[in-house]
Amino acid sequence: MGYNTLALAHALIRRYVKPGAHCIDATAGRGRDTALLCACAGTEGKVWAFDIQPEAIEQTRALLAQNGQTAQVILDSHANMEHYVPPASIDCIVFNFGRLPGGDPNIVTTAQTSITAIEAGLRLLKPGGAMSLSLYYGGANGYEERDAILDYLRTLDDKKYAILVGDWVNRKHDPPIPIVIWKEATAN
């Protein structure tokens, strides 16, 4: 395993997503996280994947078809997840904030919709559920979204959520930040 943010997110998925789980890939991108969620949740589980870019939706659907997997792949903002999924029904949610690798560099996630999506995700998580956030920033994306998300996370009730933010202290050039949020098993 390479030591990077993606490897940590995938380790979390493998740990928390068991057969029959209900999961969300909030930023479908190329479909790799969606495919991993489907593999872990199995045919008994259910996966929803969201993206605002038709290219990402097409690539995700193609990868799932190639793998013989099924998910609800939805062309819509992650900020609207609650329109599709019942509250407190999700075991694991995965986010990759920033932009679609190799996609249009002018289409990036923004603080406003990302925080709205995290809030929605917290309402969708079951008690005991987990959320992975991979926060890509810097370069063309800038730092506004990173700073806003980190500030927002500091406001969450520590009796309802445990939050771990990683820092690659010896990596240069704005390495992505791995973040995990666990919803306490007794949380409302």
One Martini backbone bead per residue (centre of mass of N, CA, C, O) as a GRO file, in nm:
protein
  188
    1MET     BB    1   0.095   0.037   0.024
    2GLY     BB    2   0.047   0.351  -0.023
    3TYR     BB    3   0.116   0.667   0.125
    4ASN     BB    4  -0.206   0.808   0.112
    5THR     BB    5  -0.513   0.938   0.094
    6LEU     BB    6  -0.646   0.715  -0.076
    7ALA     BB    7  -0.554   0.472   0.094
    8LEU     BB    8  -0.706   0.561   0.348
    9ALA     BB    9  -0.990   0.566   0.230
   10HIS     BB   10  -0.990   0.263   0.143
   11ALA     BB   11  -0.947   0.146   0.423
   12LEU     BB   12  -1.208   0.251   0.539
   13ILE     BB   13  -1.400   0.111   0.351
   14ARG     BB   14  -1.309  -0.181   0.416
   15ARG     BB   15  -1.387  -0.158   0.722
   16TYR     BB   16  -1.705  -0.036   0.703
   17VAL     BB   17  -1.781  -0.207   0.446
   18LYS     BB   18  -2.040  -0.431   0.427
   19PRO     BB   19  -2.250  -0.649   0.361
   20GLY     BB   20  -2.543  -0.442   0.305
   21ALA     BB   21  -2.454  -0.170   0.266
   22HIS     BB   22  -2.494   0.187   0.277
   23CYS     BB   23  -2.379   0.417   0.017
   24ILE     BB   24  -2.167   0.712  -0.064
   25ASP     BB   25  -2.064   0.886  -0.358
   26ALA     BB   26  -2.030   1.231  -0.369
   27THR     BB   27  -1.771   1.198  -0.588
   28ALA     BB   28  -1.737   1.008  -0.853
   29GLY     BB   29  -1.586   1.068  -1.107
   30ARG     BB   30  -1.426   0.773  -1.219
   31GLY     BB   31  -1.552   0.535  -1.002
   32ARG     BB   32  -1.365   0.395  -0.787
   33ASP     BB   33  -1.526   0.430  -0.523
   34THR     BB   34  -1.785   0.305  -0.620
   35ALA     BB   35  -1.667   0.023  -0.679
   36LEU     BB   36  -1.570  -0.032  -0.391
   37LEU     BB   37  -1.841  -0.007  -0.251
   38CYS     BB   38  -1.976  -0.235  -0.413
   39ALA     BB   39  -1.783  -0.462  -0.332
   40CYS     BB   40  -1.834  -0.438  -0.021
   41ALA     BB   41  -2.161  -0.443  -0.022
   42GLY     BB   42  -2.272  -0.585  -0.244
   43THR     BB   43  -2.579  -0.713  -0.347
   44GLU     BB   44  -2.718  -0.625  -0.063
   45GLY     BB   45  -2.646  -0.349  -0.127
   46LYS     BB   46  -2.609   0.022  -0.151
   47VAL     BB   47  -2.536   0.271  -0.414
   48TRP     BB   48  -2.448   0.613  -0.433
   49ALA     BB   49  -2.379   0.852  -0.705
   50PHE     BB   50  -2.223   1.178  -0.742
   51ASP     BB   51  -2.243   1.433  -1.008
   52ILE     BB   52  -2.203   1.730  -1.227
   53GLN     BB   53  -2.056   1.551  -1.449
   54PRO     BB   54  -2.112   1.373  -1.726
   55GLU     BB   55  -1.833   1.239  -1.753
   56ALA     BB   56  -1.839   1.103  -1.473
   57ILE     BB   57  -2.093   0.937  -1.510
   58GLU     BB   58  -1.996   0.773  -1.754
   59GLN     BB   59  -1.741   0.650  -1.618
   60THR     BB   60  -1.885   0.512  -1.388
   61ARG     BB   61  -2.076   0.333  -1.551
   62ALA     BB   62  -1.855   0.186  -1.712
   63LEU     BB   63  -1.707   0.058  -1.472
   64LEU     BB   64  -1.946  -0.097  -1.357
   65ALA     BB   65  -2.007  -0.264  -1.611
   66GLN     BB   66  -1.726  -0.399  -1.625
   67ASN     BB   67  -1.776  -0.520  -1.315
   68GLY     BB   68  -2.084  -0.592  -1.260
   69GLN     BB   69  -2.216  -0.332  -1.134
   70THR     BB   70  -2.438  -0.154  -0.897
   71ALA     BB   71  -2.574   0.185  -0.918
   72GLN     BB   72  -2.672   0.504  -0.830
   73VAL     BB   73  -2.628   0.737  -1.088
   74ILE     BB   74  -2.608   1.096  -1.028
   75LEU     BB   75  -2.696   1.405  -1.179
   76ASP     BB   76  -2.571   1.580  -0.906
   77SER     BB   77  -2.537   1.734  -0.625
   78HIS     BB   78  -2.422   1.663  -0.309
   79ALA     BB   79  -2.620   1.874  -0.177
   80ASN     BB   80  -2.878   1.664  -0.279
   81MET     BB   81  -2.887   1.378  -0.135
   82GLU     BB   82  -3.162   1.398   0.036
   83HIS     BB   83  -3.350   1.346  -0.223
   84TYR     BB   84  -3.250   1.014  -0.238
   85VAL     BB   85  -3.203   0.970   0.080
   86PRO     BB   86  -3.247   0.848   0.375
   87PRO     BB   87  -3.229   0.903   0.690
   88ALA     BB   88  -3.014   0.723   0.873
   89SER     BB   89  -2.895   0.495   0.619
   90ILE     BB   90  -2.575   0.532   0.635
   91ASP     BB   91  -2.246   0.395   0.661
   92CYS     BB   92  -2.096   0.542   0.401
   93ILE     BB   93  -1.892   0.830   0.307
   94VAL     BB   94  -1.751   0.981   0.004
   95PHE     BB   95  -1.495   1.230  -0.049
   96ASN     BB   96  -1.369   1.454  -0.324
   97PHE     BB   97  -1.204   1.740  -0.312
   98GLY     BB   98  -1.205   1.964  -0.605
   99ARG     BB   99  -1.112   1.782  -0.889
  100LEU     BB  100  -1.115   1.631  -1.187
  101PRO     BB  101  -0.903   1.426  -1.308
  102GLY     BB  102  -0.851   1.562  -1.628
  103GLY     BB  103  -1.043   1.778  -1.617
  104ASP     BB  104  -1.193   2.062  -1.576
  105PRO     BB  105  -1.027   2.321  -1.403
  106ASN     BB  106  -1.302   2.503  -1.362
  107ILE     BB  107  -1.415   2.248  -1.205
  108VAL     BB  108  -1.504   2.293  -0.867
  109THR     BB  109  -1.524   2.276  -0.558
  110THR     BB  110  -1.710   2.434  -0.290
  111ALA     BB  111  -1.772   2.547   0.013
  112GLN     BB  112  -2.076   2.574   0.005
  113THR     BB  113  -2.150   2.282  -0.109
  114SER     BB  114  -1.967   2.112   0.075
  115ILE     BB  115  -2.094   2.183   0.349
  116THR     BB  116  -2.377   2.102   0.276
  117ALA     BB  117  -2.298   1.804   0.220
  118ILE     BB  118  -2.189   1.733   0.496
  119GLU     BB  119  -2.446   1.791   0.652
  120ALA     BB  120  -2.616   1.584   0.501
  121GLY     BB  121  -2.437   1.339   0.564
  122LEU     BB  122  -2.478   1.347   0.873
  123ARG     BB  123  -2.787   1.284   0.847
  124LEU     BB  124  -2.744   1.007   0.682
  125LEU     BB  125  -2.597   0.886   0.897
  126LYS     BB  126  -2.546   0.644   1.095
  127PRO     BB  127  -2.497   0.527   1.375
  128GLY     BB  128  -2.150   0.446   1.334
  129GLY     BB  129  -2.068   0.598   1.101
  130ALA     BB  130  -1.873   0.697   0.803
  131MET     BB  131  -1.644   0.963   0.685
  132SER     BB  132  -1.473   1.056   0.385
  133LEU     BB  133  -1.216   1.311   0.335
  134SER     BB  134  -1.069   1.445   0.041
  135LEU     BB  135  -0.847   1.730   0.039
  136TYR     BB  136  -0.811   1.923  -0.233
  137TYR     BB  137  -0.556   2.176  -0.298
  138GLY     BB  138  -0.457   2.438  -0.453
  139GLY     BB  139  -0.368   2.604  -0.697
  140ALA     BB  140  -0.648   2.649  -0.876
  141ASN     BB  141  -0.827   2.604  -0.612
  142GLY     BB  142  -0.695   2.678  -0.359
  143TYR     BB  143  -0.801   2.762   0.007
  144GLU     BB  144  -1.098   2.817   0.084
  145GLU     BB  145  -1.221   2.536   0.119
  146ARG     BB  146  -1.030   2.421   0.324
  147ASP     BB  147  -1.076   2.636   0.547
  148ALA     BB  148  -1.385   2.603   0.572
  149ILE     BB  149  -1.396   2.304   0.647
  150LEU     BB  150  -1.214   2.312   0.896
  151ASP     BB  151  -1.383   2.519   1.049
  152TYR     BB  152  -1.645   2.355   1.054
  153LEU     BB  153  -1.543   2.097   1.202
  154ARG     BB  154  -1.482   2.252   1.476
  155THR     BB  155  -1.811   2.284   1.537
  156LEU     BB  156  -1.855   2.003   1.608
  157ASP     BB  157  -1.990   1.780   1.813
  158ASP     BB  158  -1.806   1.570   2.031
  159LYS     BB  159  -2.064   1.383   2.110
  160LYS     BB  160  -2.131   1.302   1.789
  161TYR     BB  161  -1.823   1.350   1.685
  162ALA     BB  162  -1.538   1.210   1.526
  163ILE     BB  163  -1.229   1.382   1.430
  164LEU     BB  164  -0.985   1.327   1.168
  165VAL     BB  165  -0.681   1.504   1.085
  166GLY     BB  166  -0.446   1.499   0.844
  167ASP     BB  167  -0.070   1.535   0.813
  168TRP     BB  168   0.180   1.581   0.571
  169VAL     BB  169   0.468   1.708   0.697
  170ASN     BB  170   0.681   1.589   0.448
  171ARG     BB  171   0.505   1.724   0.225
  172LYS     BB  172   0.477   1.874  -0.075
  173HIS     BB  173   0.253   2.060  -0.247
  174ASP     BB  174  -0.029   2.023  -0.125
  175PRO     BB  175  -0.137   1.782   0.026
  176PRO     BB  176  -0.377   1.590   0.083
  177ILE     BB  177  -0.649   1.570   0.313
  178PRO     BB  178  -0.723   1.351   0.563
  179ILE     BB  179  -1.066   1.265   0.660
  180VAL     BB  180  -1.252   1.162   0.957
  181ILE     BB  181  -1.594   1.071   1.032
  182TRP     BB  182  -1.763   0.984   1.330
  183LYS     BB  183  -2.059   0.855   1.432
  184GLU     BB  184  -2.202   0.816   1.701
  185ALA     BB  185  -2.393   0.555   1.822
  186THR     BB  186  -2.574   0.779   2.007
  187ALA     BB  187  -2.658   0.954   1.790
  188ASN     BB  188  -2.912   1.166   1.630
   0.00000   0.00000   0.00000
